[in-house]
């Protein structure tokens, strides 16, 4: 799933540098922030929302610290870290506290917004649920952050976001995958926006078909096999972790 988003919605040349040429990416604190937030919220939701706010915050802090320290071992020069508008060191420190505040707010928000997590027929909890399904001749794999029981008994897809970039197609793919694998209705999706401390307005998925989704995966697969990697230089280059190896920027 992440490969299509990178190739089709971000920059195909970045896909080439990172996944074909295997350029070593520059570290970024925002990446560890996102991973640690997901780990904390995942544990909270899997506990049936029984974990305390303090436990969730501590889990974020511990996970963020481990990931950041591992990255610092690989690249100790924080001036080489990606950090839009900050120095690398400043961004590492501020996200440690920002992420804790966001984790704490998620627990408060969840208390005000009760929800029931969907469980698969084989009793897998619909949190960070792995899927693997064929679409358009391409095997699509990914993890869905959260699946909830929606109004009327259908399933709602939710994606947790610590950053700003949102992909409607990602939600559409998740919806199609859940329908195909479990034969259930998936009519709506949304994002939980950690920056704003709330969920987004619902996105309709009832008109998203497998054929529509499969077409884009097939097109990406054909483009990669042709060696077709058009660059998309612009503002997003500031956030590209392989831009140091790119002449298009």
PDB file of C-alpha atoms in Angstrom:
ATOM      1  CA  UNK A   1       0.000   0.000   0.000  1.00  0.00           C
ATOM      2  CA  UNK A   2       2.745   2.465   0.965  1.00  0.00           C
ATOM      3  CA  UNK A   3       4.532   1.747  -2.315  1.00  0.00           C
ATOM      4  CA  UNK A   4       1.584   2.944  -4.396  1.00  0.00           C
ATOM      5  CA  UNK A   5       1.166   6.093  -2.312  1.00  0.00           C
ATOM      6  CA  UNK A   6       4.841   6.899  -2.755  1.00  0.00           C
ATOM      7  CA  UNK A   7       4.889   6.147  -6.487  1.00  0.00           C
ATOM      8  CA  UNK A   8       1.514   7.577  -7.464  1.00  0.00           C
ATOM      9  CA  UNK A   9       0.774  10.373  -4.975  1.00  0.00           C
ATOM     10  CA  UNK A  10       4.200  11.581  -3.851  1.00  0.00           C
ATOM     11  CA  UNK A  11       7.014  11.147  -6.372  1.00  0.00           C
ATOM     12  CA  UNK A  12       7.867   8.161  -8.545  1.00  0.00           C
ATOM     13  CA  UNK A  13      11.520   9.237  -8.696  1.00  0.00           C
ATOM     14  CA  UNK A  14      11.643   9.097  -4.904  1.00  0.00           C
ATOM     15  CA  UNK A  15      10.241   5.574  -5.183  1.00  0.00           C
ATOM     16  CA  UNK A  16      13.096   4.741  -7.561  1.00  0.00           C
ATOM     17  CA  UNK A  17      15.798   6.220  -5.334  1.00  0.00           C
ATOM     18  CA  UNK A  18      14.505   4.588  -2.186  1.00  0.00           C
ATOM     19  CA  UNK A  19      13.205   1.218  -3.367  1.00  0.00           C
ATOM     20  CA  UNK A  20      15.173   0.486  -6.547  1.00  0.00           C
ATOM     21  CA  UNK A  21      18.508   2.252  -6.048  1.00  0.00           C
ATOM     22  CA  UNK A  22      18.370   1.702  -2.272  1.00  0.00           C
ATOM     23  CA  UNK A  23      19.633   5.160  -1.318  1.00  0.00           C
ATOM     24  CA  UNK A  24      20.073   5.443   2.454  1.00  0.00           C
ATOM     25  CA  UNK A  25      17.369   7.850   3.683  1.00  0.00           C
ATOM     26  CA  UNK A  26      18.066  10.758   6.012  1.00  0.00           C
ATOM     27  CA  UNK A  27      16.424  10.340   9.425  1.00  0.00           C
ATOM     28  CA  UNK A  28      13.505  12.491  10.541  1.00  0.00           C
ATOM     29  CA  UNK A  29      12.004  12.815  14.007  1.00  0.00           C
ATOM     30  CA  UNK A  30       8.513  13.018  12.488  1.00  0.00           C
ATOM     31  CA  UNK A  31       8.839   9.413  11.351  1.00  0.00           C
ATOM     32  CA  UNK A  32       9.573   8.177  14.888  1.00  0.00           C
ATOM     33  CA  UNK A  33       6.840  10.446  16.239  1.00  0.00           C
ATOM     34  CA  UNK A  34       4.281   8.793  13.960  1.00  0.00           C
ATOM     35  CA  UNK A  35       5.441   5.261  14.733  1.00  0.00           C
ATOM     36  CA  UNK A  36       5.468   5.839  18.493  1.00  0.00           C
ATOM     37  CA  UNK A  37       2.022   7.459  18.456  1.00  0.00           C
ATOM     38  CA  UNK A  38       0.635   4.506  16.500  1.00  0.00           C
ATOM     39  CA  UNK A  39       2.207   2.065  18.976  1.00  0.00           C
ATOM     40  CA  UNK A  40       0.677   3.863  21.962  1.00  0.00           C
ATOM     41  CA  UNK A  41      -2.803   4.191  20.455  1.00  0.00           C
ATOM     42  CA  UNK A  42      -2.712   0.616  19.159  1.00  0.00           C
ATOM     43  CA  UNK A  43      -1.975  -0.706  22.653  1.00  0.00           C
ATOM     44  CA  UNK A  44      -4.701   1.506  24.129  1.00  0.00           C
ATOM     45  CA  UNK A  45      -7.345   0.320  21.668  1.00  0.00           C
ATOM     46  CA  UNK A  46      -6.296  -3.334  21.959  1.00  0.00           C
ATOM     47  CA  UNK A  47      -6.703  -3.049  25.730  1.00  0.00           C
ATOM     48  CA  UNK A  48     -10.349  -2.155  25.168  1.00  0.00           C
ATOM     49  CA  UNK A  49      -9.455   1.419  26.177  1.00  0.00           C
ATOM     50  CA  UNK A  50      -8.621   0.124  29.647  1.00  0.00           C
ATOM     51  CA  UNK A  51      -5.091   1.583  29.783  1.00  0.00           C
ATOM     52  CA  UNK A  52      -4.706   4.782  31.766  1.00  0.00           C
ATOM     53  CA  UNK A  53      -3.679   8.059  30.199  1.00  0.00           C
ATOM     54  CA  UNK A  54      -0.348   7.847  32.005  1.00  0.00           C
ATOM     55  CA  UNK A  55       0.357   4.369  30.642  1.00  0.00           C
ATOM     56  CA  UNK A  56      -0.375   5.472  27.082  1.00  0.00           C
ATOM     57  CA  UNK A  57       1.833   8.546  27.417  1.00  0.00           C
ATOM     58  CA  UNK A  58       4.662   6.478  28.912  1.00  0.00           C
ATOM     59  CA  UNK A  59       4.410   3.960  26.091  1.00  0.00           C
ATOM     60  CA  UNK A  60       4.755   6.762  23.532  1.00  0.00           C
ATOM     61  CA  UNK A  61       7.758   8.248  25.344  1.00  0.00           C
ATOM     62  CA  UNK A  62       9.529   4.897  25.637  1.00  0.00           C
ATOM     63  CA  UNK A  63       8.927   3.909  22.012  1.00  0.00           C
ATOM     64  CA  UNK A  64       9.917   7.326  20.678  1.00  0.00           C
ATOM     65  CA  UNK A  65      13.111   7.308  22.742  1.00  0.00           C
ATOM     66  CA  UNK A  66      14.136   3.855  21.531  1.00  0.00           C
ATOM     67  CA  UNK A  67      13.511   4.689  17.867  1.00  0.00           C
ATOM     68  CA  UNK A  68      15.256   8.058  18.086  1.00  0.00           C
ATOM     69  CA  UNK A  69      18.286   6.684  19.891  1.00  0.00           C
ATOM     70  CA  UNK A  70      18.636   3.900  17.324  1.00  0.00           C
ATOM     71  CA  UNK A  71      18.541   6.485  14.546  1.00  0.00           C
ATOM     72  CA  UNK A  72      21.075   8.694  16.368  1.00  0.00           C
ATOM     73  CA  UNK A  73      23.421   5.716  16.537  1.00  0.00           C
ATOM     74  CA  UNK A  74      23.228   5.548  12.738  1.00  0.00           C
ATOM     75  CA  UNK A  75      23.369   9.323  12.163  1.00  0.00           C
ATOM     76  CA  UNK A  76      24.602  11.263  15.205  1.00  0.00           C
ATOM     77  CA  UNK A  77      24.882  14.565  13.310  1.00  0.00           C
ATOM     78  CA  UNK A  78      21.442  16.076  13.922  1.00  0.00           C
ATOM     79  CA  UNK A  79      22.174  18.791  11.333  1.00  0.00           C
ATOM     80  CA  UNK A  80      21.681  16.062   8.739  1.00  0.00           C
ATOM     81  CA  UNK A  81      18.242  15.148  10.072  1.00  0.00           C
ATOM     82  CA  UNK A  82      15.181  16.363   8.188  1.00  0.00           C
ATOM     83  CA  UNK A  83      13.322  18.962  10.249  1.00  0.00           C
ATOM     84  CA  UNK A  84      11.306  21.568   8.340  1.00  0.00           C
ATOM     85  CA  UNK A  85      11.534  24.904  10.148  1.00  0.00           C
ATOM     86  CA  UNK A  86      13.700  23.570  13.002  1.00  0.00           C
ATOM     87  CA  UNK A  87      17.140  22.199  13.598  1.00  0.00           C
ATOM     88  CA  UNK A  88      17.282  18.417  13.848  1.00  0.00           C
ATOM     89  CA  UNK A  89      17.991  18.575  17.578  1.00  0.00           C
ATOM     90  CA  UNK A  90      15.124  20.982  18.212  1.00  0.00           C
ATOM     91  CA  UNK A  91      12.683  18.794  16.321  1.00  0.00           C
ATOM     92  CA  UNK A  92      13.752  15.634  18.155  1.00  0.00           C
ATOM     93  CA  UNK A  93      13.144  17.298  21.522  1.00  0.00           C
ATOM     94  CA  UNK A  94       9.883  19.061  20.673  1.00  0.00           C
ATOM     95  CA  UNK A  95       8.289  15.930  19.216  1.00  0.00           C
ATOM     96  CA  UNK A  96       9.088  14.000  22.386  1.00  0.00           C
ATOM     97  CA  UNK A  97       6.786  16.364  24.303  1.00  0.00           C
ATOM     98  CA  UNK A  98       4.320  16.971  21.458  1.00  0.00           C
ATOM     99  CA  UNK A  99       3.734  13.256  20.992  1.00  0.00           C
ATOM    100  CA  UNK A 100       3.105  12.738  24.702  1.00  0.00           C
ATOM    101  CA  UNK A 101       0.525  15.531  24.664  1.00  0.00           C
ATOM    102  CA  UNK A 102      -1.152  14.009  21.595  1.00  0.00           C
ATOM    103  CA  UNK A 103      -1.239  10.552  23.199  1.00  0.00           C
ATOM    104  CA  UNK A 104      -2.815  12.007  26.340  1.00  0.00           C
ATOM    105  CA  UNK A 105      -5.370  13.910  24.287  1.00  0.00           C
ATOM    106  CA  UNK A 106      -6.303  10.764  22.346  1.00  0.00           C
ATOM    107  CA  UNK A 107      -7.301   9.067  25.611  1.00  0.00           C
ATOM    108  CA  UNK A 108      -9.428  12.087  26.610  1.00  0.00           C
ATOM    109  CA  UNK A 109     -10.985  12.253  23.140  1.00  0.00           C
ATOM    110  CA  UNK A 110     -11.756   8.516  23.182  1.00  0.00           C
ATOM    111  CA  UNK A 111     -13.569   8.881  26.519  1.00  0.00           C
ATOM    112  CA  UNK A 112     -15.811  11.509  24.924  1.00  0.00           C
ATOM    113  CA  UNK A 113     -16.294   9.496  21.729  1.00  0.00           C
ATOM    114  CA  UNK A 114     -17.205   5.899  22.632  1.00  0.00           C
ATOM    115  CA  UNK A 115     -16.607   3.337  19.887  1.00  0.00           C
ATOM    116  CA  UNK A 116     -16.697  -0.418  19.459  1.00  0.00           C
ATOM    117  CA  UNK A 117     -13.793  -2.032  17.656  1.00  0.00           C
ATOM    118  CA  UNK A 118     -14.806  -4.495  14.972  1.00  0.00           C
ATOM    119  CA  UNK A 119     -13.553  -8.083  15.328  1.00  0.00           C
ATOM    120  CA  UNK A 120     -13.046 -10.390  12.358  1.00  0.00           C
ATOM    121  CA  UNK A 121     -14.895 -13.733  12.072  1.00  0.00           C
ATOM    122  CA  UNK A 122     -11.653 -15.420  13.181  1.00  0.00           C
ATOM    123  CA  UNK A 123     -11.606 -13.168  16.260  1.00  0.00           C
ATOM    124  CA  UNK A 124      -8.764 -10.890  15.211  1.00  0.00           C
ATOM    125  CA  UNK A 125      -9.135  -7.443  16.756  1.00  0.00           C
ATOM    126  CA  UNK A 126      -9.570  -4.721  14.144  1.00  0.00           C
ATOM    127  CA  UNK A 127      -6.565  -2.692  15.295  1.00  0.00           C
ATOM    128  CA  UNK A 128      -3.414  -2.580  13.139  1.00  0.00           C
ATOM    129  CA  UNK A 129      -5.042  -5.388  11.187  1.00  0.00           C
ATOM    130  CA  UNK A 130      -2.795  -6.890   8.516  1.00  0.00           C
ATOM    131  CA  UNK A 131      -4.307  -7.681   5.135  1.00  0.00           C
ATOM    132  CA  UNK A 132      -3.081  -9.265   1.926  1.00  0.00           C
ATOM    133  CA  UNK A 133      -5.324  -9.301  -1.111  1.00  0.00           C
ATOM    134  CA  UNK A 134      -4.957  -9.473  -4.903  1.00  0.00           C
ATOM    135  CA  UNK A 135      -6.149  -6.473  -6.895  1.00  0.00           C
ATOM    136  CA  UNK A 136      -5.585  -6.054 -10.614  1.00  0.00           C
ATOM    137  CA  UNK A 137      -3.019  -8.828 -10.683  1.00  0.00           C
ATOM    138  CA  UNK A 138      -1.033  -7.172  -7.881  1.00  0.00           C
ATOM    139  CA  UNK A 139      -0.742  -8.534  -4.344  1.00  0.00           C
ATOM    140  CA  UNK A 140      -1.577  -5.615  -2.047  1.00  0.00           C
ATOM    141  CA  UNK A 141      -0.432  -5.743   1.572  1.00  0.00           C
ATOM    142  CA  UNK A 142      -0.881  -3.325   4.408  1.00  0.00           C
ATOM    143  CA  UNK A 143      -2.066  -2.606   7.925  1.00  0.00           C
ATOM    144  CA  UNK A 144      -5.351  -0.885   8.762  1.00  0.00           C
ATOM    145  CA  UNK A 145      -5.086   1.250  11.893  1.00  0.00           C
ATOM    146  CA  UNK A 146      -8.607   0.812  13.219  1.00  0.00           C
ATOM    147  CA  UNK A 147     -11.859  -0.832  12.157  1.00  0.00           C
ATOM    148  CA  UNK A 148     -15.003   0.144  14.064  1.00  0.00           C
ATOM    149  CA  UNK A 149     -18.619  -0.922  14.070  1.00  0.00           C
ATOM    150  CA  UNK A 150     -20.465   1.903  12.356  1.00  0.00           C
ATOM    151  CA  UNK A 151     -24.101   2.911  12.339  1.00  0.00           C
ATOM    152  CA  UNK A 152     -26.332   0.177  10.980  1.00  0.00           C
ATOM    153  CA  UNK A 153     -23.751  -2.522  11.692  1.00  0.00           C
ATOM    154  CA  UNK A 154     -21.388  -1.761   8.813  1.00  0.00           C
ATOM    155  CA  UNK A 155     -17.628  -1.416   9.335  1.00  0.00           C
ATOM    156  CA  UNK A 156     -15.867   1.957   9.404  1.00  0.00           C
ATOM    157  CA  UNK A 157     -12.203   2.390   8.499  1.00  0.00           C
ATOM    158  CA  UNK A 158     -10.137   4.818  10.568  1.00  0.00           C
ATOM    159  CA  UNK A 159      -6.572   5.910   9.816  1.00  0.00           C
ATOM    160  CA  UNK A 160      -4.509   7.641  12.527  1.00  0.00           C
ATOM    161  CA  UNK A 161      -2.529  10.641  11.293  1.00  0.00           C
ATOM    162  CA  UNK A 162       0.180  12.618  13.078  1.00  0.00           C
ATOM    163  CA  UNK A 163       1.136  14.433   9.876  1.00  0.00           C
ATOM    164  CA  UNK A 164      -0.814  16.478   7.356  1.00  0.00           C
ATOM    165  CA  UNK A 165      -0.870  14.214   4.304  1.00  0.00           C
ATOM    166  CA  UNK A 166      -4.114  12.295   3.855  1.00  0.00           C
ATOM    167  CA  UNK A 167      -4.950   9.871   1.045  1.00  0.00           C
ATOM    168  CA  UNK A 168      -8.565   9.208   0.143  1.00  0.00           C
ATOM    169  CA  UNK A 169      -7.350   6.381  -2.099  1.00  0.00           C
ATOM    170  CA  UNK A 170      -5.714   4.700   0.896  1.00  0.00           C
ATOM    171  CA  UNK A 171      -9.071   4.634   2.676  1.00  0.00           C
ATOM    172  CA  UNK A 172     -10.766   3.359  -0.477  1.00  0.00           C
ATOM    173  CA  UNK A 173      -8.222   0.532  -0.745  1.00  0.00           C
ATOM    174  CA  UNK A 174      -8.766  -0.451   2.872  1.00  0.00           C
ATOM    175  CA  UNK A 175     -12.517  -0.482   2.348  1.00  0.00           C
ATOM    176  CA  UNK A 176     -12.293  -2.705  -0.716  1.00  0.00           C
ATOM    177  CA  UNK A 177      -9.839  -5.059   1.025  1.00  0.00           C
ATOM    178  CA  UNK A 178     -12.101  -5.508   4.067  1.00  0.00           C
ATOM    179  CA  UNK A 179     -15.143  -6.147   1.867  1.00  0.00           C
ATOM    180  CA  UNK A 180     -13.267  -8.678  -0.230  1.00  0.00           C
ATOM    181  CA  UNK A 181     -11.695 -10.554   2.664  1.00  0.00           C
ATOM    182  CA  UNK A 182     -14.596 -10.568   5.109  1.00  0.00           C
ATOM    183  CA  UNK A 183     -17.727 -10.003   3.003  1.00  0.00           C
ATOM    184  CA  UNK A 184     -18.971  -7.123   5.155  1.00  0.00           C
ATOM    185  CA  UNK A 185     -20.327  -3.681   4.333  1.00  0.00           C
ATOM    186  CA  UNK A 186     -17.812  -0.842   4.535  1.00  0.00           C
ATOM    187  CA  UNK A 187     -19.569   2.411   3.724  1.00  0.00           C
ATOM    188  CA  UNK A 188     -17.545   5.089   5.474  1.00  0.00           C
ATOM    189  CA  UNK A 189     -14.048   5.976   6.677  1.00  0.00           C
ATOM    190  CA  UNK A 190     -12.311   8.817   8.474  1.00  0.00           C
ATOM    191  CA  UNK A 191      -8.969  10.009   9.808  1.00  0.00           C
ATOM    192  CA  UNK A 192      -8.050  10.680  13.401  1.00  0.00           C
ATOM    193  CA  UNK A 193      -6.033  13.903  13.161  1.00  0.00           C
ATOM    194  CA  UNK A 194      -3.564  14.034  16.054  1.00  0.00           C
ATOM    195  CA  UNK A 195      -2.598  17.629  15.219  1.00  0.00           C
ATOM    196  CA  UNK A 196      -6.181  18.720  15.751  1.00  0.00           C
ATOM    197  CA  UNK A 197      -7.170  16.156  18.364  1.00  0.00           C
ATOM    198  CA  UNK A 198     -10.288  14.983  16.561  1.00  0.00           C
ATOM    199  CA  UNK A 199     -11.620  12.720  13.843  1.00  0.00           C
ATOM    200  CA  UNK A 200     -12.291  14.087  10.377  1.00  0.00           C
ATOM    201  CA  UNK A 201     -15.619  14.270   8.620  1.00  0.00           C
ATOM    202  CA  UNK A 202     -16.585  10.863   7.190  1.00  0.00           C
ATOM    203  CA  UNK A 203     -15.426   9.859   3.727  1.00  0.00           C
ATOM    204  CA  UNK A 204     -17.929   7.843   1.705  1.00  0.00           C
ATOM    205  CA  UNK A 205     -16.657   4.464   0.512  1.00  0.00           C
ATOM    206  CA  UNK A 206     -19.892   2.940  -0.766  1.00  0.00           C
ATOM    207  CA  UNK A 207     -19.109   4.022  -4.337  1.00  0.00           C
ATOM    208  CA  UNK A 208     -15.495   2.778  -4.279  1.00  0.00           C
ATOM    209  CA  UNK A 209     -15.275  -0.405  -6.345  1.00  0.00           C
ATOM    210  CA  UNK A 210     -12.613  -3.073  -6.550  1.00  0.00           C
ATOM    211  CA  UNK A 211     -12.220  -2.351 -10.278  1.00  0.00           C
ATOM    212  CA  UNK A 212     -11.481   1.325  -9.617  1.00  0.00           C
ATOM    213  CA  UNK A 213      -8.886   0.546  -6.956  1.00  0.00           C
ATOM    214  CA  UNK A 214      -7.326  -2.324  -8.911  1.00  0.00           C
ATOM    215  CA  UNK A 215      -6.792  -0.095 -11.946  1.00  0.00           C
ATOM    216  CA  UNK A 216      -4.365   2.142 -10.061  1.00  0.00           C
ATOM    217  CA  UNK A 217      -2.387  -0.759  -8.640  1.00  0.00           C
ATOM    218  CA  UNK A 218      -2.101  -2.318 -12.095  1.00  0.00           C
ATOM    219  CA  UNK A 219      -0.959   1.012 -13.551  1.00  0.00           C
ATOM    220  CA  UNK A 220       1.718   1.414 -10.875  1.00  0.00           C
ATOM    221  CA  UNK A 221       2.943  -2.150 -11.390  1.00  0.00           C
ATOM    222  CA  UNK A 222       3.209  -1.593 -15.138  1.00  0.00           C
ATOM    223  CA  UNK A 223       5.059   1.699 -14.632  1.00  0.00           C
ATOM    224  CA  UNK A 224       7.631   0.145 -12.311  1.00  0.00           C
ATOM    225  CA  UNK A 225       8.217  -2.732 -14.723  1.00  0.00           C
ATOM    226  CA  UNK A 226       8.732  -0.216 -17.575  1.00  0.00           C
ATOM    227  CA  UNK A 227      11.213   1.732 -15.482  1.00  0.00           C
ATOM    228  CA  UNK A 228       8.938   4.771 -15.646  1.00  0.00           C
ATOM    229  CA  UNK A 229       9.723   7.033 -12.674  1.00  0.00           C
ATOM    230  CA  UNK A 230       8.622  10.617 -13.364  1.00  0.00           C
ATOM    231  CA  UNK A 231       9.877  13.177 -10.842  1.00  0.00           C
ATOM    232  CA  UNK A 232       7.537  15.530  -9.032  1.00  0.00           C
ATOM    233  CA  UNK A 233       9.779  18.345  -7.751  1.00  0.00           C
ATOM    234  CA  UNK A 234       8.268  21.065  -5.599  1.00  0.00           C
ATOM    235  CA  UNK A 235       7.408  21.946  -2.018  1.00  0.00           C
ATOM    236  CA  UNK A 236       7.326  18.297  -0.935  1.00  0.00           C
ATOM    237  CA  UNK A 237      11.070  17.985  -1.634  1.00  0.00           C
ATOM    238  CA  UNK A 238      11.587  19.614   1.780  1.00  0.00           C
ATOM    239  CA  UNK A 239      10.217  16.455   3.357  1.00  0.00           C
ATOM    240  CA  UNK A 240      11.888  13.880   1.092  1.00  0.00           C
ATOM    241  CA  UNK A 241      14.353  11.655   2.920  1.00  0.00           C
ATOM    242  CA  UNK A 242      16.338  10.812  -0.237  1.00  0.00           C
ATOM    243  CA  UNK A 243      16.495  14.336  -1.680  1.00  0.00           C
ATOM    244  CA  UNK A 244      20.258  14.419  -1.005  1.00  0.00           C
ATOM    245  CA  UNK A 245      20.667  11.920  -3.870  1.00  0.00           C
ATOM    246  CA  UNK A 246      18.218  13.669  -6.234  1.00  0.00           C
ATOM    247  CA  UNK A 247      19.168  16.131  -8.994  1.00  0.00           C
ATOM    248  CA  UNK A 248      15.569  17.107  -9.796  1.00  0.00           C
ATOM    249  CA  UNK A 249      15.070  19.122  -6.598  1.00  0.00           C
TER     250      UNK A 249
END
